[in-house]
C-alpha atoms as an extended CHARMM CRD file, in Angstrom:
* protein
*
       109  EXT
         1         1  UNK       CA              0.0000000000        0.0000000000        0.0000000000  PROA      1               0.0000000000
         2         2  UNK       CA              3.0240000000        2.1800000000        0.7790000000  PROA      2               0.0000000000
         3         3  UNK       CA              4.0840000000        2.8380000000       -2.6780000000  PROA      3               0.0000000000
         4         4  UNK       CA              0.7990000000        2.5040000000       -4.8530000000  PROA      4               0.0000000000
         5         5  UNK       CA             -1.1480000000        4.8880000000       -6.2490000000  PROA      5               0.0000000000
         6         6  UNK       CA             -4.1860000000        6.0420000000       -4.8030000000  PROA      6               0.0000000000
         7         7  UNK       CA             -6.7680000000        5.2910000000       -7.3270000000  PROA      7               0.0000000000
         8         8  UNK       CA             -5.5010000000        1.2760000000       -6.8740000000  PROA      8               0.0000000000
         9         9  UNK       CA             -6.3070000000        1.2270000000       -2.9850000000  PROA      9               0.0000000000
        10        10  UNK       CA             -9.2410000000       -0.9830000000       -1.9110000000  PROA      10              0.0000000000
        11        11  UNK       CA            -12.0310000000        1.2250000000       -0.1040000000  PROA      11              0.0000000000
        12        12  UNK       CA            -11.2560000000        0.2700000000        3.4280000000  PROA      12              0.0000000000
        13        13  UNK       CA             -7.5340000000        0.9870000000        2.8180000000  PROA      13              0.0000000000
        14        14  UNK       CA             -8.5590000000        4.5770000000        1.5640000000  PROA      14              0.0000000000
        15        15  UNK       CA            -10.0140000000        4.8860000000        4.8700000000  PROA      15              0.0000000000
        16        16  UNK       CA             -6.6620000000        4.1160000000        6.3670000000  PROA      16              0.0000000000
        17        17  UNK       CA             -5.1460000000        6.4130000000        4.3520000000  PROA      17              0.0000000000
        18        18  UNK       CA             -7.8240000000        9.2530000000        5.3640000000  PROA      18              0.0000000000
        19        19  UNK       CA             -6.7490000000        8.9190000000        8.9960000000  PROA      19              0.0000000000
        20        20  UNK       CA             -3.0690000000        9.1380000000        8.1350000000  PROA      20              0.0000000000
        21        21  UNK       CA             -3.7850000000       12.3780000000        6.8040000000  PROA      21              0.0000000000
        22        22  UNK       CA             -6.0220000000       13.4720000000        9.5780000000  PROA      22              0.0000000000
        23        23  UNK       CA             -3.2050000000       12.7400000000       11.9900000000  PROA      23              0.0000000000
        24        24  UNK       CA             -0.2850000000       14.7550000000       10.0540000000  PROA      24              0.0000000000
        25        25  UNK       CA             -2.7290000000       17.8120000000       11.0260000000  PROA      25              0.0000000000
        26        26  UNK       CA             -0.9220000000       16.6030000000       14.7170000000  PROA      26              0.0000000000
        27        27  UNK       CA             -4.4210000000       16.9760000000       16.3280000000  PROA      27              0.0000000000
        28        28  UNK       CA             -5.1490000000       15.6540000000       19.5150000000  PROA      28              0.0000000000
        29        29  UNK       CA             -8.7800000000       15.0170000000       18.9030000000  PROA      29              0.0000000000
        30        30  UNK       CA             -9.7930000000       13.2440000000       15.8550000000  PROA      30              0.0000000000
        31        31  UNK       CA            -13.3830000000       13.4030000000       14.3080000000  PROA      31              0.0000000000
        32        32  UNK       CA            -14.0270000000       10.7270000000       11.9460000000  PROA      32              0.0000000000
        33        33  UNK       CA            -17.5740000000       10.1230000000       10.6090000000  PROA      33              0.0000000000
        34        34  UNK       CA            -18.1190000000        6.7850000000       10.0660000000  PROA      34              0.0000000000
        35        35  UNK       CA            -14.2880000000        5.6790000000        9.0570000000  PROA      35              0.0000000000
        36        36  UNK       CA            -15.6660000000        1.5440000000        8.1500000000  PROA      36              0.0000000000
        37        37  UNK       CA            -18.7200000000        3.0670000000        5.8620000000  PROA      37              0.0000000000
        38        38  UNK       CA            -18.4010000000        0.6810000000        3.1170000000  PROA      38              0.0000000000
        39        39  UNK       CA            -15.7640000000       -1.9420000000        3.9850000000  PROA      39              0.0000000000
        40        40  UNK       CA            -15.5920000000       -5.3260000000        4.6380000000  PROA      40              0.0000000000
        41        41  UNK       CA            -16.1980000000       -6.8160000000        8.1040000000  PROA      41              0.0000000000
        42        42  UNK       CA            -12.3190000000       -7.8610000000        8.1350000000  PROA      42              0.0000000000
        43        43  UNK       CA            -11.3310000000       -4.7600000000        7.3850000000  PROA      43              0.0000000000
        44        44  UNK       CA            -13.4250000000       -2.8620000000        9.4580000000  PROA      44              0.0000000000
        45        45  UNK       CA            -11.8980000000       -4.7190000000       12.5860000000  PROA      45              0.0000000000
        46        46  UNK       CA             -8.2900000000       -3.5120000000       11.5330000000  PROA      46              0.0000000000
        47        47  UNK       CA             -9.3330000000       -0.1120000000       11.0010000000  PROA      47              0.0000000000
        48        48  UNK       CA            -10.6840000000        0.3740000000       14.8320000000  PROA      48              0.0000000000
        49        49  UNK       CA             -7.7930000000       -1.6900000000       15.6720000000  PROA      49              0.0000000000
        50        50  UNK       CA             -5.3020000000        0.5460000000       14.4380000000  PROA      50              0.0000000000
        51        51  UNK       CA             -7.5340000000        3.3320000000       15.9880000000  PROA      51              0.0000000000
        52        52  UNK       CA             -7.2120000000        1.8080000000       19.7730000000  PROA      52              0.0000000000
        53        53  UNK       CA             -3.2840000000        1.5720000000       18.8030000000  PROA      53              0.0000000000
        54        54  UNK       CA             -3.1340000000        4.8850000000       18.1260000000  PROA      54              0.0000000000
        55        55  UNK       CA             -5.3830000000        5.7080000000       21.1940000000  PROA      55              0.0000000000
        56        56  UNK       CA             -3.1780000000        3.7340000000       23.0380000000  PROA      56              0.0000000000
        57        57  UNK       CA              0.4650000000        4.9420000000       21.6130000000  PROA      57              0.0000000000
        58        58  UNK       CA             -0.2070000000        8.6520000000       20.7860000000  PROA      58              0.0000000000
        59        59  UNK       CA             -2.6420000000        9.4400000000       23.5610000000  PROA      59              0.0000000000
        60        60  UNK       CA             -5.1670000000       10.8830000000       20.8950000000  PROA      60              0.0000000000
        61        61  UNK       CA             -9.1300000000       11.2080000000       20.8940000000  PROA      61              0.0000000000
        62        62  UNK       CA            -11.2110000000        9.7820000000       18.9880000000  PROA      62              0.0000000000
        63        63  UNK       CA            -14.7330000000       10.9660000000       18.1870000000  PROA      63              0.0000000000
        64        64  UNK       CA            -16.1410000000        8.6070000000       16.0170000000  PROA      64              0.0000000000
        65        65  UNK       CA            -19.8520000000        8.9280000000       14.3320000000  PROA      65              0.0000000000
        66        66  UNK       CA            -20.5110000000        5.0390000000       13.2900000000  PROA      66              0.0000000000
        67        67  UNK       CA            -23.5700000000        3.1290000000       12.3610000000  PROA      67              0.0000000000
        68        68  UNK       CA            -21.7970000000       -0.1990000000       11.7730000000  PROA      68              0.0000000000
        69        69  UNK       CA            -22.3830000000       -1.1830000000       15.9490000000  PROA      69              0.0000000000
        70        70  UNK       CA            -21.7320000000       -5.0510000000       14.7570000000  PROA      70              0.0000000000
        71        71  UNK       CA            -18.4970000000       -3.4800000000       14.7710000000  PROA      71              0.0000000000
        72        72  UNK       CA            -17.8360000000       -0.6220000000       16.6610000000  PROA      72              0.0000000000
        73        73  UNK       CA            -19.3760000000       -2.0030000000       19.9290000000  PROA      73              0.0000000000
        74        74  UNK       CA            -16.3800000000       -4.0370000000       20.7670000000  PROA      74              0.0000000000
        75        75  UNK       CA            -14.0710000000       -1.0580000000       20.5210000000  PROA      75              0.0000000000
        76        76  UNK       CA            -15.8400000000        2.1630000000       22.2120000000  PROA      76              0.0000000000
        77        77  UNK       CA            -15.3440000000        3.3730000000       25.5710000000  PROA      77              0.0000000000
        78        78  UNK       CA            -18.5490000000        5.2740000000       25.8680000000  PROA      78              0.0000000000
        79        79  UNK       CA            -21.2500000000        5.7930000000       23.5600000000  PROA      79              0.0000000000
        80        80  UNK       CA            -23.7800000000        8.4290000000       22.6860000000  PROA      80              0.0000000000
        81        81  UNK       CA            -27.2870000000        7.8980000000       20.5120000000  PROA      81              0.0000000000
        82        82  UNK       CA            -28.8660000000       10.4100000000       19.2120000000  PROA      82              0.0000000000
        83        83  UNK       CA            -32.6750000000       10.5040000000       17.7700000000  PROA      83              0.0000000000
        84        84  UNK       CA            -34.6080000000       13.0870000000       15.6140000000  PROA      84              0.0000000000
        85        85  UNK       CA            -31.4470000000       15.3340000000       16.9400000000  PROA      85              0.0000000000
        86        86  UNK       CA            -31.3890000000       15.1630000000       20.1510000000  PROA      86              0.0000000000
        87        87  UNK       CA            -29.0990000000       13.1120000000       22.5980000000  PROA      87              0.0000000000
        88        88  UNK       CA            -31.3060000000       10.0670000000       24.1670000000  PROA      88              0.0000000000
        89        89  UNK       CA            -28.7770000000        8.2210000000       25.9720000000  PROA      89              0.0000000000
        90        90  UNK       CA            -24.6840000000        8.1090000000       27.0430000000  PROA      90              0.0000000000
        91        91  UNK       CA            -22.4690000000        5.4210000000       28.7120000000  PROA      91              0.0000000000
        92        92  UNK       CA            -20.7640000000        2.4480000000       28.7110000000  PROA      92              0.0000000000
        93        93  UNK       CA            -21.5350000000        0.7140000000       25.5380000000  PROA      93              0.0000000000
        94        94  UNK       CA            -23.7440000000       -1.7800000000       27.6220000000  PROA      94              0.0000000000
        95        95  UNK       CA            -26.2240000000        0.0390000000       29.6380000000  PROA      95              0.0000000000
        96        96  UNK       CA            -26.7960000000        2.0360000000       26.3360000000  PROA      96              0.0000000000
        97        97  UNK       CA            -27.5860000000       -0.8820000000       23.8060000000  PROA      97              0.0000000000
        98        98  UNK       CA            -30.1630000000       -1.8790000000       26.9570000000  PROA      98              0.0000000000
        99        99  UNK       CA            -31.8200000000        1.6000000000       27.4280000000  PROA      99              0.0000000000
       100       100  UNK       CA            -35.2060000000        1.5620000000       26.7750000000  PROA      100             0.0000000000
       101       101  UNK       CA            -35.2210000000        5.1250000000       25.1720000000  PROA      101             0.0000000000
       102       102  UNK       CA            -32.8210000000        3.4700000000       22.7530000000  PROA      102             0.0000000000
       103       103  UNK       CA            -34.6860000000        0.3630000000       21.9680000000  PROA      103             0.0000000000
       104       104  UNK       CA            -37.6890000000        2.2730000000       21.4800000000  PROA      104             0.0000000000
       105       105  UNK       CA            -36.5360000000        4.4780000000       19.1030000000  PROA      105             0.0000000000
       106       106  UNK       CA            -34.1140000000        2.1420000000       17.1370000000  PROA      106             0.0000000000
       107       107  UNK       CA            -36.3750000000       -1.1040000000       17.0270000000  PROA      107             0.0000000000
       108       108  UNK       CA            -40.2760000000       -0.0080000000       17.5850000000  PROA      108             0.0000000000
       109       109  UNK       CA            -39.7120000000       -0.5060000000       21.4550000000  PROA      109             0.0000000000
């Protein structure tokens, strides 16, 4: 991937890519809006892996705006959900995913 050409990447490692560039801005907090849109469930994994590292190694933030929760679950510290615009629930990925306000308004309560 090092030495290719842009255009040849696969989508998830264009996402990979886009958060390469986001950290030679040498921001502390990162915004990334949904950064496994579009990629393979494989894939997906190594991307919020590499995010954790980078967590982990650089001491950044990461704000991360993701619908995929199949995958994101295992890999947030807290979580926010938001419906019709306004914030419904926060916490620990568990006692969100089991709040009623949550339920109700993702799957018809």
């Amino acid at each position: 991937m090092w030495n290719q050409p842009a255009y040849l990447l696969s989508g998830g490692q264009m996402k990979l890519v886009e958060i390469g560039r986001a950290l030679m801005s040498g921001a502390k907090l990162l915004l990334l809006d949904e950064p496994v849109s579009g990629v393979n469930p494989t894939l997906a994994h190594e991307i919020f892996s590499r995010i954790l590292k980078l967590r982990d190694e650089l001491g950044l933030t990461f704000f991360i705006v993701e619908h995929r929760l199949d995958v994101a679950l295992k890999y947030v510290d807290d979580m926010f959900v938001m419906a019709l615009g306004r914030l419904i629930a926060s916490g620990l990925p568990d006692e969100v995913m089991n709040n009623k306000k949550v339920i109700e308004a993702y799957l018809g309560g």
